[in-house]
Coordinates of C-alpha atoms and ligand atoms in Angstrom, one line a residue:
M1153 CA 269.4 153.0 -12.0
T1154 CA 265.9 151.6 -10.6
S1155 CA 263.0 152.7 -12.1
T1156 CA 258.9 151.7 -11.8
A1157 CA 259.0 152.3 -15.1
L1158 CA 256.3 150.5 -17.0
L1159 CA 259.2 149.6 -20.3
P1160 CA 258.8 149.7 -23.5
G1161 CA 259.0 146.0 -25.1
S1162 CA 259.7 144.1 -21.6
T1163 CA 258.0 141.2 -20.5
S1164 CA 256.2 142.1 -16.6
A1165 CA 256.3 140.3 -13.1
R1166 CA 253.4 137.3 -13.8
G1167 CA 256.6 136.8 -17.5
Q1168 CA 253.4 138.6 -20.0
Q1169 CA 254.2 140.7 -22.2
L1170 CA 253.2 144.4 -20.9
T1171 CA 250.5 145.7 -21.7
L1172 CA 248.7 148.6 -21.7
G1173 CA 244.5 149.2 -20.8
V1174 CA 242.0 151.6 -21.9
M1175 CA 238.4 152.0 -20.9
G1176 CA 236.7 152.8 -23.6
G1177 CA 237.1 152.0 -27.3
G1178 CA 235.9 155.1 -29.2
Q1179 CA 238.8 157.2 -31.2
L1180 CA 240.6 158.7 -29.1
G1181 CA 241.5 155.0 -27.4
R1182 CA 242.4 154.5 -31.0
M1183 CA 244.2 156.3 -31.1
F1184 CA 245.8 155.3 -27.3
V1185 CA 245.9 152.3 -29.4
H1186 CA 248.1 153.0 -31.7
A1187 CA 250.5 154.9 -30.3
A1188 CA 251.3 152.4 -27.2
Q1189 CA 252.0 149.9 -30.1
A1190 CA 254.7 151.7 -31.8
M1191 CA 256.1 151.3 -28.3
G1192 CA 255.5 148.1 -28.3
Y1193 CA 253.3 147.9 -25.6
F1194 CA 250.3 145.0 -26.2
T1195 CA 246.9 146.6 -25.2
A1196 CA 243.9 146.2 -24.2
V1197 CA 240.1 147.2 -25.2
L1198 CA 237.6 147.0 -22.8
D1199 CA 233.9 148.5 -24.9
P1200 CA 230.9 146.6 -25.1
D1201 CA 230.7 147.2 -29.4
P1202 CA 232.2 144.6 -30.4
A1203 CA 232.6 147.1 -33.7
S1204 CA 233.8 149.7 -31.3
P1205 CA 237.3 151.5 -33.4
A1206 CA 239.4 150.7 -30.4
G1207 CA 238.9 147.3 -29.8
R1208 CA 239.2 146.4 -33.3
V1209 CA 242.8 147.1 -33.5
S1210 CA 243.9 146.8 -30.0
H1211 CA 245.6 142.5 -29.3
Y1212 CA 243.1 142.7 -26.4
H1213 CA 239.4 143.6 -26.5
I1214 CA 237.2 142.7 -23.3
Q1215 CA 233.7 143.1 -24.7
T1216 CA 231.7 143.9 -21.8
A1217 CA 229.8 146.8 -20.0
Y1218 CA 231.4 149.2 -18.4
D1219 CA 230.9 147.8 -15.0
D1220 CA 230.7 144.3 -15.5
E1221 CA 233.1 143.1 -12.6
Q1222 CA 234.3 140.3 -14.7
G1223 CA 235.0 142.1 -17.4
L1224 CA 237.4 144.4 -15.5
A1225 CA 238.6 141.6 -13.3
Q1226 CA 239.8 140.4 -17.2
L1227 CA 241.5 143.4 -17.6
M1228 CA 243.4 144.1 -14.4
Q1229 CA 244.7 140.6 -15.5
R1230 CA 245.5 141.1 -19.0
C1231 CA 246.6 144.9 -17.5
D1232 CA 249.8 146.7 -15.9
A1233 CA 248.3 149.7 -16.2
I1234 CA 244.6 151.0 -16.9
T1235 CA 244.0 154.7 -18.9
T1236 CA 240.4 155.7 -19.9
E1237 CA 239.2 157.1 -23.0
F1238 CA 236.5 159.1 -22.2
E1239 CA 235.0 160.9 -19.0
N1240 CA 231.5 158.9 -18.8
V1241 CA 233.5 155.2 -17.6
P1242 CA 231.4 154.6 -14.6
A1243 CA 234.1 156.4 -11.4
P1244 CA 233.6 153.4 -9.0
A1245 CA 234.8 151.2 -12.0
L1246 CA 238.6 153.3 -12.2
L1247 CA 238.5 152.7 -8.6
T1248 CA 238.2 148.6 -8.8
L1249 CA 240.6 148.8 -10.7
G1250 CA 242.5 151.5 -9.2
A1251 CA 242.9 149.4 -6.4
H1252 CA 245.0 146.9 -8.5
R1253 CA 246.9 148.5 -11.1
P1254 CA 247.8 151.9 -11.6
V1255 CA 245.2 153.9 -13.1
A1256 CA 245.3 157.2 -14.6
P1257 CA 243.8 159.4 -14.6
A1258 CA 242.8 158.3 -10.8
A1259 CA 238.9 158.2 -10.2
S1260 CA 238.1 161.0 -8.0
C1261 CA 240.0 163.8 -11.2
V1262 CA 236.9 161.2 -14.1
A1263 CA 234.8 161.7 -11.2
V1264 CA 235.2 165.9 -11.0
A1265 CA 234.7 165.9 -14.9
Q1266 CA 231.7 163.4 -14.8
D1267 CA 229.9 166.5 -13.3
R1268 CA 230.4 170.4 -13.9
V1269 CA 228.5 171.6 -10.1
K1270 CA 232.0 169.9 -9.2
E1271 CA 234.1 170.5 -12.2
K1272 CA 232.8 174.1 -11.9
A1273 CA 233.1 174.5 -8.0
L1274 CA 236.9 173.1 -8.9
F1275 CA 237.2 175.9 -10.7
V1276 CA 236.2 178.4 -8.5
D1277 CA 238.8 176.7 -5.8
V1278 CA 241.9 177.0 -8.3
A1279 CA 241.4 180.7 -9.5
Q1280 CA 241.2 181.6 -6.0
A1281 CA 243.9 180.4 -4.9
H1282 CA 246.0 181.7 -7.6
P1283 CA 244.5 185.0 -7.8
D1284 CA 247.4 187.3 -9.6
Q1285 CA 246.2 184.8 -12.1
A1286 CA 242.9 183.8 -12.1
V1287 CA 240.4 182.1 -14.2
F1288 CA 236.8 182.1 -13.4
P1289 CA 234.3 179.9 -14.8
A1290 CA 231.3 182.4 -16.6
P1291 CA 228.9 183.2 -13.6
Y1292 CA 226.2 180.4 -12.2
A1293 CA 223.9 178.2 -10.1
A1294 CA 223.4 174.8 -9.7
I1295 CA 219.9 173.7 -10.3
T1296 CA 218.9 170.9 -8.6
T1297 CA 215.5 171.3 -7.1
P1298 CA 212.3 173.4 -8.1
E1299 CA 213.5 175.8 -5.1
L1300 CA 216.4 176.6 -6.5
L1301 CA 214.8 176.9 -10.3
A1302 CA 212.5 179.8 -8.5
A1303 CA 216.0 181.5 -7.0
V1304 CA 218.3 181.5 -9.6
P1305 CA 219.8 185.4 -10.3
A1306 CA 218.0 187.9 -13.1
D1307 CA 221.5 188.3 -14.1
L1308 CA 222.5 184.5 -14.8
L1309 CA 219.8 185.1 -17.4
P1310 CA 220.0 184.6 -20.5
G1311 CA 221.9 181.5 -20.0
I1312 CA 221.9 177.9 -21.3
L1313 CA 221.1 175.2 -18.6
K1314 CA 223.6 172.6 -18.9
T1315 CA 223.1 168.9 -17.6
A1316 CA 225.4 168.5 -14.3
R1317 CA 226.4 164.7 -16.1
L1318 CA 226.6 162.7 -19.5
G1319 CA 226.6 165.8 -21.4
Y1320 CA 229.1 166.7 -25.3
D1321 CA 229.1 168.2 -28.4
G1322 CA 226.6 170.2 -26.7
K1323 CA 223.9 168.0 -26.0
G1324 CA 222.3 167.5 -22.8
Q1325 CA 221.9 171.5 -23.8
V1326 CA 219.6 174.9 -24.3
R1327 CA 219.7 178.3 -24.4
V1328 CA 216.7 180.8 -22.7
R1329 CA 215.7 183.9 -22.7
N1330 CA 213.9 183.7 -19.4
R1331 CA 212.2 182.3 -16.7
D1332 CA 209.8 180.8 -18.4
E1333 CA 211.7 179.4 -20.7
L1334 CA 214.5 178.5 -18.0
A1335 CA 211.3 176.2 -16.2
A1336 CA 210.1 174.3 -19.7
A1337 CA 213.4 173.4 -19.9
W1338 CA 214.5 171.8 -17.3
D1339 CA 211.0 169.7 -17.7
T1340 CA 212.6 168.6 -20.6
L1341 CA 215.8 167.7 -19.8
G1342 CA 213.5 165.7 -17.5
R1343 CA 214.6 167.9 -14.0
V1344 CA 217.7 166.0 -13.5
P1345 CA 220.5 167.5 -11.8
C1346 CA 221.4 171.3 -13.9
V1347 CA 223.6 173.8 -13.6
L1348 CA 222.5 177.6 -15.3
E1349 CA 225.5 179.7 -16.9
K1350 CA 225.1 183.1 -18.3
M1351 CA 224.9 183.3 -22.3
L1352 CA 228.9 185.2 -22.4
P1353 CA 228.8 187.3 -25.2
L1354 CA 232.1 185.0 -26.4
V1355 CA 234.9 186.1 -28.9
A1356 CA 236.3 182.9 -29.4
E1357 CA 237.5 179.7 -27.8
C1358 CA 240.9 177.7 -26.9
S1359 CA 241.6 175.1 -25.0
V1360 CA 245.0 173.9 -23.4
I1361 CA 246.0 170.0 -23.4
V1362 CA 248.7 169.3 -20.8
A1363 CA 250.4 166.3 -19.7
R1364 CA 251.7 165.5 -15.7
G1365 CA 253.5 162.7 -14.6
A1366 CA 253.2 160.8 -11.0
D1367 CA 256.6 162.5 -10.2
G1368 CA 255.0 166.5 -10.9
A1369 CA 256.6 167.2 -14.2
C1370 CA 254.1 169.0 -16.3
V1371 CA 254.5 169.3 -19.4
N1372 CA 252.2 172.1 -22.1
F1373 CA 250.4 171.6 -25.8
P1374 CA 250.5 175.5 -27.1
V1375 CA 246.6 176.7 -27.3
Q1376 CA 244.8 175.6 -29.7
R1377 CA 242.1 178.1 -30.9
N1378 CA 238.9 175.8 -31.5
L1379 CA 236.1 176.8 -33.6
H1380 CA 233.0 174.9 -32.9
R1381 CA 229.9 174.2 -35.3
D1382 CA 225.9 173.3 -34.1
G1383 CA 228.0 172.7 -30.5
I1384 CA 230.7 170.0 -32.4
L1385 CA 234.8 170.5 -32.3
A1386 CA 235.0 171.9 -36.3
V1387 CA 238.1 173.1 -36.8
T1388 CA 241.2 173.6 -34.1
E1389 CA 244.0 176.0 -35.4
V1390 CA 247.7 176.2 -33.4
Y1391 CA 250.8 178.1 -34.1
E1392 CA 252.6 181.0 -32.9
Q1393 CA 250.2 184.3 -31.8
N1394 CA 247.1 182.3 -32.5
M1395 CA 246.2 184.1 -29.7
A1396 CA 247.4 187.3 -27.5
P1397 CA 250.7 185.7 -26.0
A1398 CA 248.7 187.3 -22.7
L1399 CA 246.1 185.3 -22.6
S1400 CA 247.6 182.0 -24.1
E1401 CA 250.0 181.8 -21.0
K1402 CA 247.4 183.4 -18.1
A1403 CA 245.3 179.9 -20.1
I1404 CA 248.1 177.6 -19.9
A1405 CA 248.7 178.5 -16.2
A1406 CA 245.6 178.2 -15.2
T1407 CA 245.4 174.3 -17.1
K1408 CA 248.9 173.4 -15.1
F1409 CA 246.9 174.4 -11.3
I1410 CA 244.3 172.4 -12.3
A1411 CA 245.9 169.8 -12.8
T1412 CA 248.5 169.6 -9.7
H1413 CA 245.1 170.8 -7.9
L1414 CA 244.0 167.2 -8.1
N1415 CA 247.0 165.6 -8.2
Y1416 CA 246.7 164.4 -12.3
V1417 CA 248.7 162.1 -13.8
G1418 CA 247.6 162.2 -17.4
V1419 CA 246.7 163.7 -19.8
L1420 CA 244.0 166.3 -19.0
C1421 CA 242.4 169.1 -21.0
V1422 CA 240.7 172.1 -20.0
E1423 CA 238.4 174.6 -22.0
F1424 CA 238.6 178.4 -22.1
F1425 CA 236.1 181.3 -23.7
V1426 CA 237.4 184.5 -24.6
V1427 CA 235.6 186.9 -23.2
D1428 CA 234.6 190.6 -25.4
D1429 CA 235.0 192.4 -21.9
G1430 CA 236.2 196.0 -23.5
S1431 CA 239.3 195.0 -23.5
A1432 CA 242.3 194.8 -26.8
H1433 CA 241.9 190.9 -26.4
G1434 CA 239.1 189.5 -24.0
A1435 CA 238.4 188.4 -21.1
L1436 CA 239.3 184.0 -20.2
V1437 CA 236.7 181.6 -18.4
V1438 CA 237.2 178.8 -17.8
N1439 CA 234.1 176.3 -19.3
E1440 CA 235.0 172.7 -18.3
M1441 CA 237.6 169.5 -19.2
A1442 CA 238.8 166.6 -20.0
P1443 CA 240.5 164.0 -18.1
R1444 CA 241.6 162.0 -21.2
P1445 CA 243.3 163.2 -24.9
H1446 CA 240.9 165.9 -26.3
N1447 CA 239.2 166.3 -30.4
S1448 CA 241.2 170.2 -29.8
G1449 CA 245.2 168.0 -30.0
H1450 CA 244.6 166.1 -32.5
Y1451 CA 247.0 168.1 -34.8
T1452 CA 249.6 166.7 -32.5
Q1453 CA 249.8 163.8 -34.2
N1454 CA 251.4 165.5 -36.8
A1455 CA 252.7 169.1 -35.8
C1456 CA 254.1 168.4 -32.8
T1457 CA 257.2 165.9 -31.6
V1458 CA 255.6 164.6 -29.5
S1459 CA 251.5 163.4 -30.0
Q1460 CA 249.3 163.8 -27.4
F1461 CA 248.8 159.5 -27.1
E1462 CA 252.0 158.9 -26.8
L1463 CA 251.9 161.7 -23.6
Q1464 CA 249.6 159.3 -21.5
V1465 CA 251.4 156.3 -22.3
R1466 CA 254.3 157.9 -21.2
A1467 CA 252.4 158.8 -18.2
M1468 CA 250.4 155.8 -17.0
A1469 CA 253.7 153.8 -18.0
G1470 CA 255.9 156.5 -15.9
L1471 CA 258.0 157.3 -18.7
P1472 CA 259.0 160.7 -19.0
L1473 CA 257.7 163.4 -20.3
V1474 CA 258.5 165.8 -22.2
Q1475 CA 258.0 169.3 -23.5
P1476 CA 256.8 169.1 -27.1
R1477 CA 257.8 171.4 -29.8
L1478 CA 255.2 172.5 -32.5
H1479 CA 257.3 172.3 -35.3
S1480 CA 254.4 173.2 -38.1
A1481 CA 251.5 175.6 -37.8
A1482 CA 248.8 173.4 -38.1
I1483 CA 245.6 173.3 -38.5
M1484 CA 242.4 170.3 -37.5
L1485 CA 239.5 169.8 -39.4
N1486 CA 236.8 167.6 -37.8
I1487 CA 235.9 165.0 -40.5
L1488 CA 232.3 164.2 -39.7
G1489 CA 229.6 161.9 -40.9
N1490 CA 227.7 164.6 -43.3
L1491 CA 230.3 164.3 -45.8
W1492 CA 228.8 160.8 -46.6
F1493 CA 226.3 162.7 -47.8
A1494 CA 225.4 165.1 -51.0
A1495 CA 222.8 167.1 -51.3
D1496 CA 220.0 164.9 -52.5
G1497 CA 221.0 162.9 -49.7
S1498 CA 222.2 160.1 -52.1
Q1499 CA 225.6 158.1 -49.9
R1500 CA 229.1 159.6 -52.0
S1501 CA 233.1 159.2 -50.7
P1502 CA 234.6 162.9 -49.8
A1503 CA 236.9 163.0 -52.4
W1504 CA 240.4 161.6 -50.2
D1505 CA 241.8 161.2 -53.5
A1506 CA 241.9 164.6 -54.2
V1507 CA 242.7 166.0 -50.8
L1508 CA 245.7 163.5 -50.6
A1509 CA 247.5 165.4 -53.3
L1510 CA 247.7 169.2 -51.3
P1511 CA 250.6 168.9 -49.7
G1512 CA 250.7 168.9 -45.4
T1513 CA 247.5 166.8 -45.0
H1514 CA 247.7 163.5 -43.0
L1515 CA 244.2 161.9 -42.7
H1516 CA 242.6 159.9 -40.2
L1517 CA 240.0 157.5 -40.0
Y1518 CA 238.7 155.8 -37.7
G1519 CA 237.2 153.1 -39.1
K1520 CA 233.7 153.7 -38.2
L1521 CA 231.4 151.8 -40.8
D1522 CA 228.0 153.7 -41.0
A1523 CA 228.5 157.2 -41.7
R1524 CA 225.9 159.7 -39.9
H1525 CA 224.8 163.7 -39.7
G1526 CA 227.0 164.7 -36.3
R1527 CA 229.5 161.1 -36.0
K1528 CA 233.0 161.6 -35.8
M1529 CA 234.4 159.3 -38.6
G1530 CA 237.8 161.3 -39.0
H1531 CA 239.9 163.9 -39.0
L1532 CA 242.5 165.6 -41.4
N1533 CA 245.4 168.0 -40.2
I1534 CA 247.6 170.4 -42.3
T1535 CA 250.7 170.6 -41.3
A1536 CA 252.9 173.7 -43.2
A1537 CA 255.9 176.1 -43.0
T1538 CA 254.0 179.0 -41.9
P1539 CA 250.3 180.1 -40.7
E1540 CA 249.0 181.4 -44.3
G1541 CA 250.3 178.3 -46.2
A1542 CA 247.9 176.1 -43.5
R1543 CA 245.1 178.3 -44.4
A1544 CA 245.4 178.0 -47.7
T1545 CA 245.7 174.7 -47.9
A1546 CA 242.9 174.1 -45.8
L1547 CA 240.7 176.5 -47.5
Q1548 CA 241.2 173.8 -51.0
A1549 CA 240.5 170.8 -48.1
C1550 CA 237.5 172.7 -47.2
A1551 CA 236.1 173.6 -50.7
L1552 CA 237.2 170.1 -52.3
L1553 CA 235.1 168.4 -49.3
G1554 CA 231.6 170.7 -49.3
L1555 CA 233.2 172.1 -45.5
P1556 CA 232.0 175.6 -45.1
P1557 CA 235.3 177.6 -45.3
F1558 CA 236.2 179.4 -41.9
Ligands
ATP1921 P1 232.3 169.0 -25.7 O1 231.7 168.9 -26.7 O2 233.0 170.3 -25.7 O3 232.1 168.3 -24.5 P2 229.9 170.3 -23.9 O4 228.6 169.8 -24.4 O5 230.2 169.8 -22.9 O6 230.7 169.6 -25.7 P3 230.1 173.0 -23.8 O7 231.1 172.8 -24.2 O8 229.9 174.2 -22.4 O9 229.6 171.9 -24.0 O10 229.8 174.2 -24.3 C1 229.5 173.7 -26.0 C2 229.6 175.5 -27.2 O11 228.8 176.0 -26.3 C3 230.8 175.7 -26.3 O12 231.8 175.3 -27.3 C4 230.3 177.6 -26.7 O13 229.9 177.5 -28.3 C5 228.8 177.5 -26.1 N1 229.0 177.6 -24.7 C6 228.4 176.7 -24.4 N2 228.4 178.0 -23.3 C7 228.6 179.0 -23.3 C8 228.7 180.7 -22.3 N3 228.2 180.1 -21.1 N4 228.6 181.2 -23.0 C9 228.2 181.2 -24.7 N5 228.5 180.3 -25.8 C10 228.3 179.2 -24.8
MG1922 MG1 232.7 171.9 -24.8

């Protein structure tokens, strides 16, 4: 049988150990590197920061800017396939790499995820193409000129003004109640291209992660139910019936439609809102997508038969994608730098010894040396035989760490 797959543990035509590369050296890159290395691949990371979490654990670390021609040339020379760990890698850099090496996801897919205007237009296209299972984004208007600002329909207010590019963890967003606040917010954001979204009455948030191969095979993780605090993901809960089954099925179908529409290769996460529409379970609204593994999928490392990072490796290497199975109820707690500070502001270490004494706790720290408020330092996965068991342990862990209960 001939195979175009990059078989683990083999050598490339150039006579070097097969090497998988990643643009970006943050925690997602680090966990990708761990998954790739576990399967016997060499890894290369391109990230300018000498202390980047992924750079520290990779065989090769190319320390240049993402658009540095020499850095990109080195990455191509080293790697047999390349992926990305964050969506703000310049799309032209991925295009350059893609001309010489398999790049998954493709630059065109990453470019859509980089721009909320393009992303929402895509969501509308996909919803219209699947009228029976349509999931639309929140009502919105693109604001790129003073004329468009003035023409915003009144029913989009109150709303949230979001920069079209470079937003994350709730940054680049301003909540506005009326036209005056909207105009002031656009000034505050520097009059860059923005999207105004109608403020919706959320009853829940969830996300779906799929992996799609170059052959079109597409597998999915179960729906993740997410709790945000201050615009940052705080808790993810995954177990049977964590959402109404009709909503879960619709969210999974919508995510697969998006991946197929983009002819996407790799791991894709789509975030959804559940909005109060007067019905028993609420209605699904699609929020945004990430062209990579996602914070809400970290539980897969300990609760599924295959993790989101292994699927990222498999998809880019052309290996089979298998449908993941959730073997345990799971809760993920995000660990932010706040936990390294006592109430009086003095530095401390979180009580990991006490937390790890709880059954089913799995600690993942990203090797970041300086803790700062709001900085993602790690996560704690909690697995149990039942949702009640996972919840009881998670609440104990929260109490030990000083996290609010949920
Ligand atoms: P991420 O870290 O997920 O990339 P982000 O900065 O890109 O975040 P969004 O996901 O757009 O931002 O919004 C952050 C949070 O703000 C959402 O998870 C949700 O809680 C709230 N939010 C965003 N848009 C709306 C809306 N239209 N109506 C109500 N709440 C919203
Ligand atoms: Mg979001």
